[in-house]
Coordinates of C-alpha atoms in Angstrom, one line a residue:
M31 CA 4.5 5.9 -21.0
A32 CA 3.3 5.4 -17.4
R33 CA 4.4 2.3 -15.5
I34 CA 2.3 0.9 -12.7
V35 CA 3.8 -1.9 -10.5
L36 CA 2.5 -4.0 -7.6
V37 CA 4.9 -5.8 -5.3
T38 CA 3.4 -8.3 -2.9
G39 CA 4.8 -10.9 -0.5
G40 CA 4.5 -12.0 3.1
A41 CA 5.8 -10.3 6.2
R42 CA 9.6 -9.7 6.1
S43 CA 9.8 -11.2 2.6
G44 CA 11.9 -8.3 1.2
K45 CA 9.1 -6.7 -0.7
S46 CA 9.7 -3.1 0.5
A47 CA 13.4 -3.3 -0.2
Y48 CA 12.7 -4.7 -3.7
A49 CA 10.1 -2.0 -4.4
E50 CA 12.6 0.6 -3.4
S51 CA 15.3 -1.0 -5.6
L52 CA 13.0 -0.3 -8.6
Y53 CA 13.9 3.4 -8.1
H54 CA 17.6 2.8 -7.6
G55 CA 19.5 5.9 -8.6
K56 CA 16.4 8.1 -8.8
Q57 CA 16.7 11.2 -6.7
Q58 CA 13.2 12.6 -6.9
V59 CA 10.8 10.0 -5.5
T60 CA 7.7 10.6 -3.5
Y61 CA 7.3 8.0 -0.8
L62 CA 3.6 7.6 0.3
A63 CA 3.4 6.3 3.8
P64 CA 0.0 5.7 5.2
T65 CA 1.5 4.4 8.5
R66 CA 0.2 5.8 11.8
I67 CA 2.6 5.7 14.7
S68 CA 0.7 3.9 17.4
D69 CA 3.5 2.5 19.6
D70 CA 7.2 2.2 20.1
E71 CA 7.4 -0.9 17.9
M72 CA 5.8 1.0 14.9
R73 CA 8.1 4.0 15.6
A74 CA 11.2 1.7 15.3
R75 CA 9.9 0.0 12.1
I76 CA 9.3 3.4 10.5
K77 CA 12.8 4.5 11.6
L78 CA 14.4 1.5 9.9
H79 CA 12.4 2.1 6.6
R80 CA 13.5 5.8 6.6
Q81 CA 17.1 5.0 7.1
R82 CA 17.1 2.7 4.1
R83 CA 15.7 5.3 1.8
P84 CA 17.7 8.0 0.1
Q85 CA 17.6 11.4 1.8
T86 CA 16.4 13.0 -1.4
W87 CA 13.1 11.1 -1.4
Q88 CA 10.2 13.1 -0.1
T89 CA 8.0 11.3 2.4
V90 CA 4.2 12.1 2.5
E91 CA 2.2 10.5 5.3
S92 CA -1.5 10.1 4.6
S93 CA -4.3 7.6 4.0
Y94 CA -6.5 9.9 1.9
D95 CA -6.4 12.0 -1.2
L96 CA -3.2 10.4 -2.3
A97 CA -3.5 11.6 -5.9
A98 CA -3.9 15.2 -4.7
L99 CA -0.9 14.9 -2.4
V100 CA 1.3 13.5 -5.2
K101 CA 0.1 16.3 -7.5
K102 CA 1.3 18.9 -4.9
T103 CA 4.7 17.3 -4.8
G104 CA 5.1 17.6 -8.6
S105 CA 6.8 14.1 -8.5
T106 CA 6.4 11.6 -11.4
A107 CA 8.0 8.8 -9.4
V108 CA 5.8 7.5 -6.5
L109 CA 6.2 4.6 -4.1
L110 CA 3.3 3.6 -1.9
D111 CA 4.2 1.4 1.0
C112 CA 1.8 -0.1 1.8
L113 CA -1.7 -1.0 0.7
T114 CA -2.0 -3.2 3.7
I115 CA -1.7 -0.3 6.2
L116 CA -3.8 1.9 4.0
T117 CA -6.5 -0.7 4.1
S118 CA -6.4 -1.1 7.8
N119 CA -6.5 2.7 8.4
I120 CA -9.6 3.0 6.2
L121 CA -11.2 -0.1 7.7
F122 CA -10.9 1.3 11.3
D123 CA -11.8 4.8 10.2
I124 CA -15.0 3.6 8.7
T125 CA -16.0 0.9 11.2
K126 CA -14.9 2.8 14.3
N127 CA -13.8 -0.5 15.9
C128 CA -17.2 -2.3 15.6
P129 CA -17.0 -5.7 17.2
T130 CA -18.5 -7.2 14.0
I131 CA -18.5 -5.5 10.6
P132 CA -21.7 -6.0 8.5
I133 CA -21.3 -6.8 4.8
E134 CA -22.4 -3.3 3.8
L135 CA -19.6 -1.7 5.7
Q136 CA -17.1 -4.3 4.4
Q137 CA -18.1 -3.3 0.9
Q138 CA -17.8 0.4 1.7
V139 CA -14.3 -0.1 3.1
E140 CA -13.2 -2.1 0.0
Q141 CA -14.7 0.4 -2.4
N142 CA -13.1 3.4 -0.5
V143 CA -9.7 1.7 -0.6
F144 CA -10.1 0.8 -4.3
Q145 CA -11.2 4.3 -5.2
E146 CA -8.3 5.9 -3.4
L147 CA -5.9 3.7 -5.2
E148 CA -7.6 3.9 -8.6
A149 CA -7.5 7.8 -8.4
L150 CA -3.8 7.6 -7.7
I151 CA -3.2 5.2 -10.6
D152 CA -5.2 7.3 -12.9
Y153 CA -3.3 10.5 -11.9
V154 CA 0.1 8.7 -12.4
K155 CA -1.1 7.6 -15.9
V156 CA -2.2 11.2 -16.8
I157 CA 1.3 12.6 -15.8
D158 CA 3.0 9.7 -17.6
G159 CA 4.7 8.8 -14.3
E160 CA 5.7 5.7 -12.5
L161 CA 4.0 4.2 -9.5
V162 CA 5.3 1.3 -7.4
M163 CA 2.9 -0.1 -4.7
V164 CA 3.7 -2.6 -2.0
T165 CA 1.1 -4.9 -0.4
N166 CA 1.1 -8.0 1.8
E167 CA -0.1 -11.3 0.7
V168 CA -2.3 -12.3 3.6
G169 CA -4.2 -15.2 2.1
C170 CA -1.5 -17.8 2.4
S171 CA -1.7 -18.6 6.1
I172 CA -4.3 -19.9 8.5
V173 CA -7.8 -18.5 8.7
P174 CA -7.8 -15.9 11.4
E175 CA -9.6 -16.7 14.6
N176 CA -11.5 -13.5 15.0
H177 CA -14.1 -11.8 12.8
I178 CA -12.3 -8.5 12.3
A179 CA -9.1 -10.2 11.2
R180 CA -11.1 -12.4 8.7
V181 CA -12.9 -9.4 7.3
Y182 CA -9.6 -7.5 6.9
R183 CA -8.0 -10.4 5.2
D184 CA -10.9 -10.8 2.8
I185 CA -11.0 -7.1 2.0
L186 CA -7.3 -6.8 1.4
G187 CA -7.3 -10.0 -0.8
R188 CA -10.0 -8.5 -3.0
V189 CA -8.3 -5.1 -3.1
N190 CA -5.0 -6.8 -4.1
Q191 CA -6.8 -8.6 -6.9
R192 CA -8.5 -5.5 -8.2
I193 CA -5.3 -3.4 -8.1
A194 CA -3.2 -6.1 -9.7
A195 CA -5.6 -6.1 -12.6
L196 CA -4.7 -2.4 -13.2
C197 CA -1.0 -2.9 -13.1
D198 CA 1.6 -3.3 -15.9
E199 CA 3.8 -5.5 -13.7
V200 CA 3.1 -7.6 -10.6
Y201 CA 5.9 -9.2 -8.5
L202 CA 5.8 -11.7 -5.7
V203 CA 8.8 -11.5 -3.3
T204 CA 9.7 -14.3 -1.1
C205 CA 13.0 -14.8 0.8
G206 CA 14.1 -11.6 -0.8
I207 CA 13.8 -13.0 -4.3
P208 CA 11.3 -11.3 -6.7
L209 CA 9.2 -13.4 -9.1
R210 CA 7.4 -11.5 -11.9
L211 CA 3.8 -12.8 -12.1
A212 CA 2.4 -10.4 -14.8

């Protein structure tokens, strides 16, 4: 039976480490990384994440056609880290850095992200696999000062809700401690 898990939490909450621990001892895991290396800080963050993972895990870097990429690997154990970066990549790909994002484009971004994730979830269910997804909880802090940040927060919040509804298990991680929500 397929298992679909969402792990959420704030920045540096321990959510990625917890998500990785759900595959403890598994040698064949496909790690989906939608991260784009944009500067030295991001390069250093990626390096730390890679060092923490087992060498046997296969890393696939992409923001699109995730289900097709997983299919090519033949893996039945998938970890997507993270929905937050996936969402920002799709947001900026669609809006091309518009100074303001009209509601129609916001809806398009949200739908594109959701469809990407829904296709991945559906594929993992078909192969009776396991999918662990990591996302940030961005709605617990102050309201962002600028329009783009508010739009991003709102889109990610809605995507997180929609994806959580499709999951078998949902965890909130804070201070490195996971709490099962569903």
